[in-house]
PDB file of C-alpha atoms in Angstrom:
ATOM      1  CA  UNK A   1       9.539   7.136 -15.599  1.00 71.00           C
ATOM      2  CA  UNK A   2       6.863   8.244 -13.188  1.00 93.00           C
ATOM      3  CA  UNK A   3       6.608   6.352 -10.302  1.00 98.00           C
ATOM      4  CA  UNK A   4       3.682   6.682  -7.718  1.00 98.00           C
ATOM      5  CA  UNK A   5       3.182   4.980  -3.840  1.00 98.00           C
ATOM      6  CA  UNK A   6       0.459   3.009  -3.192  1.00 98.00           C
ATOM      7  CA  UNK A   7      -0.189   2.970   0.486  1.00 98.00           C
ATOM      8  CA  UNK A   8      -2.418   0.455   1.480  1.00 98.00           C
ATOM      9  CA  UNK A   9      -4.949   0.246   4.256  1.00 98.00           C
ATOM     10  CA  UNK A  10      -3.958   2.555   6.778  1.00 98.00           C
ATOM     11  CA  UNK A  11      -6.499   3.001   8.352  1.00 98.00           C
ATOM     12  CA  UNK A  12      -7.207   2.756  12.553  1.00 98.00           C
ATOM     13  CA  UNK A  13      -8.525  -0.453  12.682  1.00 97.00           C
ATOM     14  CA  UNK A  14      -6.534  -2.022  10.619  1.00 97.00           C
ATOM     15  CA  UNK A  15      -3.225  -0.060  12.129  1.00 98.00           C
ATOM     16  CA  UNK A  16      -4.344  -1.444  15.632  1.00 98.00           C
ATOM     17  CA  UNK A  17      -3.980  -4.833  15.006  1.00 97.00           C
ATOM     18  CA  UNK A  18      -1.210  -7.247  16.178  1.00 98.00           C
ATOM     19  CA  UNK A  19       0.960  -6.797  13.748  1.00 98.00           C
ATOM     20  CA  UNK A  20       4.321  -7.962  12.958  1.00 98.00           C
ATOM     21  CA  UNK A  21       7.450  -7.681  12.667  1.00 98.00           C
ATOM     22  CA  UNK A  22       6.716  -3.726  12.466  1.00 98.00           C
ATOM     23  CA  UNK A  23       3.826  -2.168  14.701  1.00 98.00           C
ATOM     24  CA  UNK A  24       1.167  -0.240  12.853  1.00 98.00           C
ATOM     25  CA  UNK A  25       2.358   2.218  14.437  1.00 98.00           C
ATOM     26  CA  UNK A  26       5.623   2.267  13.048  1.00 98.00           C
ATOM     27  CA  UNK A  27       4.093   1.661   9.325  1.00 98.00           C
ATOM     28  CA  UNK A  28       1.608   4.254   9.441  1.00 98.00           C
ATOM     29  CA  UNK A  29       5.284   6.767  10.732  1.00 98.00           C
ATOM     30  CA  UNK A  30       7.241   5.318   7.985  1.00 98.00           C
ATOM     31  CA  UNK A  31       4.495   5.541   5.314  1.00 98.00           C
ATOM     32  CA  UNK A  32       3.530   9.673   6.374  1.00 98.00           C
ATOM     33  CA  UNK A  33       7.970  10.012   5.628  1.00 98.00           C
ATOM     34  CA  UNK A  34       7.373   8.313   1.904  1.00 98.00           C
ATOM     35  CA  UNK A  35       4.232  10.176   1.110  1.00 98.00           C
ATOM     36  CA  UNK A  36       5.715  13.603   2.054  1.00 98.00           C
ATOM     37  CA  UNK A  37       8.667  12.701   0.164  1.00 98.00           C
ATOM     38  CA  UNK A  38       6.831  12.161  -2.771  1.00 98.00           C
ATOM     39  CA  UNK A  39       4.670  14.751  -2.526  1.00 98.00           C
ATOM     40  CA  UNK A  40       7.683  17.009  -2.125  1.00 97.00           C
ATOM     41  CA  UNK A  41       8.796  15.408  -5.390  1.00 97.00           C
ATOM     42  CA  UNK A  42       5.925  16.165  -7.228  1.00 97.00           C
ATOM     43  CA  UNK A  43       4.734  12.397  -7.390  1.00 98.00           C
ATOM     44  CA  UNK A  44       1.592  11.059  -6.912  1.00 98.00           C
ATOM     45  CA  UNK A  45       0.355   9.287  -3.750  1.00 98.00           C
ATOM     46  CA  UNK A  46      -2.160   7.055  -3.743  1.00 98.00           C
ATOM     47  CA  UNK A  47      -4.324   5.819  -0.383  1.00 98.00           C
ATOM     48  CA  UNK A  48      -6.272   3.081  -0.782  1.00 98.00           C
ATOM     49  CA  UNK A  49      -8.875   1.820   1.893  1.00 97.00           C
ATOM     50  CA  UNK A  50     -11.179  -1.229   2.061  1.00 95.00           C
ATOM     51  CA  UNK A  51     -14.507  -1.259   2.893  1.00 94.00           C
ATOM     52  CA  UNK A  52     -16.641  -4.523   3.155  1.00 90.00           C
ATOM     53  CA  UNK A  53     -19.054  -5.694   0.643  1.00 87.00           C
ATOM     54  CA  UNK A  54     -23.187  -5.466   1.260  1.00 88.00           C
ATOM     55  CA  UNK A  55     -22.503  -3.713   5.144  1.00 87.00           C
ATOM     56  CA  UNK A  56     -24.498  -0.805   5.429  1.00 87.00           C
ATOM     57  CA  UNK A  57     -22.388   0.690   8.220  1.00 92.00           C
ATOM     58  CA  UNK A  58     -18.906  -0.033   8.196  1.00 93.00           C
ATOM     59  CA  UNK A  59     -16.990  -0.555  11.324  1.00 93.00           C
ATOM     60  CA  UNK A  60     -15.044   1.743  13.201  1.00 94.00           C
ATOM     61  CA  UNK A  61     -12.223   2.917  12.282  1.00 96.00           C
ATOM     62  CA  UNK A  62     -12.783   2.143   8.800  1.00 96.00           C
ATOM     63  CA  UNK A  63     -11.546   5.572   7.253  1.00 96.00           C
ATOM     64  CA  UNK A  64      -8.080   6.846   6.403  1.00 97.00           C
ATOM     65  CA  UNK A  65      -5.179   7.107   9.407  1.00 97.00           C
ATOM     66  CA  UNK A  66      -5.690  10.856  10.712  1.00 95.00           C
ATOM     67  CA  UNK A  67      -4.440  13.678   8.557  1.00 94.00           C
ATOM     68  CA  UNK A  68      -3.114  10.867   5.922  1.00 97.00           C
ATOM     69  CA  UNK A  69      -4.509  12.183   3.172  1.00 97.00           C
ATOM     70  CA  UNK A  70      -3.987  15.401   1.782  1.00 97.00           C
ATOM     71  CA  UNK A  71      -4.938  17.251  -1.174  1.00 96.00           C
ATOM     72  CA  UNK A  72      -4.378  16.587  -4.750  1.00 96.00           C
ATOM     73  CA  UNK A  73      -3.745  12.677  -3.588  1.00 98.00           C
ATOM     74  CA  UNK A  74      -5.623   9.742  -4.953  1.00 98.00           C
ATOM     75  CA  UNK A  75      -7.992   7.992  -2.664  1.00 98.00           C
ATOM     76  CA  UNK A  76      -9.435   4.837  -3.534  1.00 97.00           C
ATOM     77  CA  UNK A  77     -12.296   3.143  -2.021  1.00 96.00           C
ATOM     78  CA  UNK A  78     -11.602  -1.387  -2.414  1.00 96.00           C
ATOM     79  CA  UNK A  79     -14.295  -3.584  -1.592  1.00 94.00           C
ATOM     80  CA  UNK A  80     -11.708  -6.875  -2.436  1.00 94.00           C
ATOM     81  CA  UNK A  81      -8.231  -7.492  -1.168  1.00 95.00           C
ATOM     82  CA  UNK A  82      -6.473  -5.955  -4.274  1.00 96.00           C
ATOM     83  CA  UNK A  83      -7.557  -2.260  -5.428  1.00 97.00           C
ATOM     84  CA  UNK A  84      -7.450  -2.441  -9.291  1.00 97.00           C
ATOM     85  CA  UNK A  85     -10.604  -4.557  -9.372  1.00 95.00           C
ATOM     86  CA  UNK A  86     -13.973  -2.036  -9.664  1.00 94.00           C
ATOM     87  CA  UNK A  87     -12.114   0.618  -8.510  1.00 96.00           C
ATOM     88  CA  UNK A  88     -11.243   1.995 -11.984  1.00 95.00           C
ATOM     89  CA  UNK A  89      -7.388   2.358  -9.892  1.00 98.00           C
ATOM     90  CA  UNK A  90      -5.528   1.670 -13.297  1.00 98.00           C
ATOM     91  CA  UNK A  91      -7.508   4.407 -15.480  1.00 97.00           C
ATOM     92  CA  UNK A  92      -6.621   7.120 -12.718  1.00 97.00           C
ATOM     93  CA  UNK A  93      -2.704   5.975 -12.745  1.00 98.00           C
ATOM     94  CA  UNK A  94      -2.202   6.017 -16.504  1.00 97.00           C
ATOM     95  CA  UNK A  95      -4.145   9.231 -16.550  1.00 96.00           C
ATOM     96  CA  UNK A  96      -0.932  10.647 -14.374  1.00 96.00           C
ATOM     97  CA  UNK A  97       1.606   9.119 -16.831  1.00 97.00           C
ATOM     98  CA  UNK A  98       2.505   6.660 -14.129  1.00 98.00           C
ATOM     99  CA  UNK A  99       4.550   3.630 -15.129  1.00 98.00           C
ATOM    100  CA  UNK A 100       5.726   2.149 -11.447  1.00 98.00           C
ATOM    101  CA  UNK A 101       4.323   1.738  -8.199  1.00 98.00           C
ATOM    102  CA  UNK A 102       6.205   2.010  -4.947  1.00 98.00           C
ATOM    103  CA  UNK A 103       3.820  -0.363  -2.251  1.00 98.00           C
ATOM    104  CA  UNK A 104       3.638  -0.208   1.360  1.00 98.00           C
ATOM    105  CA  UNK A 105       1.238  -0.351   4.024  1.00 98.00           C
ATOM    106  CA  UNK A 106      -1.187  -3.548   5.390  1.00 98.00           C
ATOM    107  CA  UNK A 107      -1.241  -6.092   5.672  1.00 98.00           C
ATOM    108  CA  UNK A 108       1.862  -7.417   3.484  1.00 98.00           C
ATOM    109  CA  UNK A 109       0.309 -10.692   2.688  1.00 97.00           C
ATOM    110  CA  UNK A 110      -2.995  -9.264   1.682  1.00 97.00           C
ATOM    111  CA  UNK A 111      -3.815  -6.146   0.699  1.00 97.00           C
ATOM    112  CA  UNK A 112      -0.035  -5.241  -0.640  1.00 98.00           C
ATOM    113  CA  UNK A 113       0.731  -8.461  -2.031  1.00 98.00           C
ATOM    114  CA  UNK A 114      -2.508  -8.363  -4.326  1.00 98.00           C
ATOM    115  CA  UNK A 115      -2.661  -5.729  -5.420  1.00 98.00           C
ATOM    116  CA  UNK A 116       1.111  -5.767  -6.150  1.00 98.00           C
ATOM    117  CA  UNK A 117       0.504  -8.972  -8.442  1.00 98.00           C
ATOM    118  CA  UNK A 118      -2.480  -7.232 -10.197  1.00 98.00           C
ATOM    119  CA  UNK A 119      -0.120  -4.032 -11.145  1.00 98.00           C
ATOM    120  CA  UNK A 120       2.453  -6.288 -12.660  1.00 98.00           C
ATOM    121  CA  UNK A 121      -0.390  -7.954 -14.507  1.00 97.00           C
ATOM    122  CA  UNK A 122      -1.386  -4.703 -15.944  1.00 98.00           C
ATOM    123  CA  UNK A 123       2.085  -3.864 -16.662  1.00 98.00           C
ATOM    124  CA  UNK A 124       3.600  -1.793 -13.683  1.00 98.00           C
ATOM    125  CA  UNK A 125       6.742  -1.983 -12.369  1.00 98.00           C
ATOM    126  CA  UNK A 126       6.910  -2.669  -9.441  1.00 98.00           C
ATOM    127  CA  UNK A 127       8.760  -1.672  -6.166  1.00 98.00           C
ATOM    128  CA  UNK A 128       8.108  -2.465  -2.189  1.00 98.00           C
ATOM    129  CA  UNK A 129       9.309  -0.891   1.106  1.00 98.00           C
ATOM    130  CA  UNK A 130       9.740  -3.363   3.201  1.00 98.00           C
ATOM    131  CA  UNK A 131       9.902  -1.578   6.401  1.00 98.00           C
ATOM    132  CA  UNK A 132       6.633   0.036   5.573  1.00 98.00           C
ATOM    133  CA  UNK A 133       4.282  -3.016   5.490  1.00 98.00           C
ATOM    134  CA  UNK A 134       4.065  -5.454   8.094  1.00 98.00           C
ATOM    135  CA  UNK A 135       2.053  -9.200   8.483  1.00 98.00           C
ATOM    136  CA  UNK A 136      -0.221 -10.768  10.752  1.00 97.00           C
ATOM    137  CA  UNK A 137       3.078 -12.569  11.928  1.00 97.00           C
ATOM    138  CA  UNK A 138       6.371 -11.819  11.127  1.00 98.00           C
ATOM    139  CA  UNK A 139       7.193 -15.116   9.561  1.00 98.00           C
ATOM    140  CA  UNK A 140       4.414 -14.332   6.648  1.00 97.00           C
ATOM    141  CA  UNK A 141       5.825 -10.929   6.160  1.00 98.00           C
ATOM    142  CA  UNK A 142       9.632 -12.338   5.742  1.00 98.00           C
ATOM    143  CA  UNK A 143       8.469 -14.661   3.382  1.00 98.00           C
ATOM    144  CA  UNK A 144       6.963 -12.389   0.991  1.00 98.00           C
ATOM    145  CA  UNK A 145       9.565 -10.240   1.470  1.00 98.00           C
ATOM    146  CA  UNK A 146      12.534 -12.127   0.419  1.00 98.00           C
ATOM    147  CA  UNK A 147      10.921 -14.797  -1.522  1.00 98.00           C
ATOM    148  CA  UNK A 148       7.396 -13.258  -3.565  1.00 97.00           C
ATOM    149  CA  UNK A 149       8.393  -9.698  -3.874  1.00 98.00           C
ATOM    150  CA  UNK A 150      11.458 -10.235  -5.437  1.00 98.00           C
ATOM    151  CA  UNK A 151      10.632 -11.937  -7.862  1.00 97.00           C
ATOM    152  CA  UNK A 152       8.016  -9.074  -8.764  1.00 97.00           C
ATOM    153  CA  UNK A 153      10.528  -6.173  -8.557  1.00 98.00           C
ATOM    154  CA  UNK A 154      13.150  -4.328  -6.116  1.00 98.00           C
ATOM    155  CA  UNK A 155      12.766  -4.722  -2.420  1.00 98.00           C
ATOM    156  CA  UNK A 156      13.679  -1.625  -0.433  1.00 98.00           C
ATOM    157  CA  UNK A 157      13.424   0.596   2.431  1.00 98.00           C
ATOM    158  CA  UNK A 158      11.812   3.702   3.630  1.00 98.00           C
ATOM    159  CA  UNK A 159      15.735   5.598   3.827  1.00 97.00           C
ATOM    160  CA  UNK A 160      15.929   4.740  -0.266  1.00 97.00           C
ATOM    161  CA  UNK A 161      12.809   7.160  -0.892  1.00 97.00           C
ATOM    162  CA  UNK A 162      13.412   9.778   1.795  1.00 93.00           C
TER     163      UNK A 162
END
C-alpha cells in the first residue's frame, strides 16, 4: 500500500478566510507537520491549487502557502472544485504506485470533499485528517466529518500521521 496526501488549497487567500472550527492558520501548521512527515517517509505529497476559469489574471494570493511546496512534490493546477477533472491528477498518482489518499486542507465542504468522492470513484482509498481541513462554519465541517467522510473511509488526526 502506498498512500499519498492530498493537500488542498492552501493557498493565502483562501487560508485568510473566516474559517471554522480551525483557523487557516492552524490548517496550513498542521498540514506543513503531515507533509514533512511524509516526505520523511518517502511518500508522495500532493498540493493542489485552484485557479478560476476564463480570468486572465488571477487574484491575489492565488499561489501556494509560502515555502509549501518543495521539491520532488506534485503540484496540481484545478480550475473546478475537485482536482481529478482535466488535471490528468489520477495518471500522475498511479504512475507513483499510489493506492490511498490521505486529504486535508480547504475548504472541507468543497474542495476536500470533492475531490475525496472523485478518488473513491476512481478507486482510492480513502483517508481524512480532520484537524487539517476546516469549513466556512464549523457546523458544515462537523457534518462532513462525522457523517460524509465516514462513510468514504477512516477519519483521523494530524498526531496519527506524525
Amino acid at each position: 500500500m502506498t498512500s499519498a496526501l492530498i493537500l488542498i488549497d492552501l493557498m493565502p487567500r483562501i487560508v485568510a478566510l473566516p474559517l471554522a472550527p480551525h483557523s487557516g492558520e492552524e490548517v496550513l501548521a498542521r498540514c506543513r507537520r503531515l507533509a514533512d512527515a511524509f516526505r520523511a517517509g518517502n511518500r508522495p505529497v500532493v498540493l493542489v491549487r485552484v485557479e478560476r476559469p476564463n480570468v486572465s489574471v488571477q487574484p491575489p494570493g492565488s499561489g501556494f502557502a509560502e515555502d509549501l511546496a518543495r521539491p520532488g512534490d506534485v503540484l496540481v493546477v484545478k480550475r473546478t472544485v475537485g482536482a481529478f477533472h482535466g488535471t490528468g491528477l489520477d495518471d500522475r498518482l498511479r504512475a507513483l504506485g499510489v493506492d490511498t489518499l490521505v486529504f486535508a486542507g480547504l475548504v472541507t465542504t468543497m474542495g476536500v470533499e470533492s475531490t475525496a468522492r472523485a478518488a473513491s470513484d476512481h478507486g482510492y482509498e480513502v483517508e481524512f485528517v480532520a484537524d487539517a481541513m476546516s469549513g466556512f462554519e464549523a457546523e458544515e465541517h462537523d457534518f462532513s466529518v462525522k457523517r460524509i467522510f465516514p462513510r468514504f473511509g477512516a477519519v483521523r488526526d494530524t498526531g496519527d500521521y506524525t
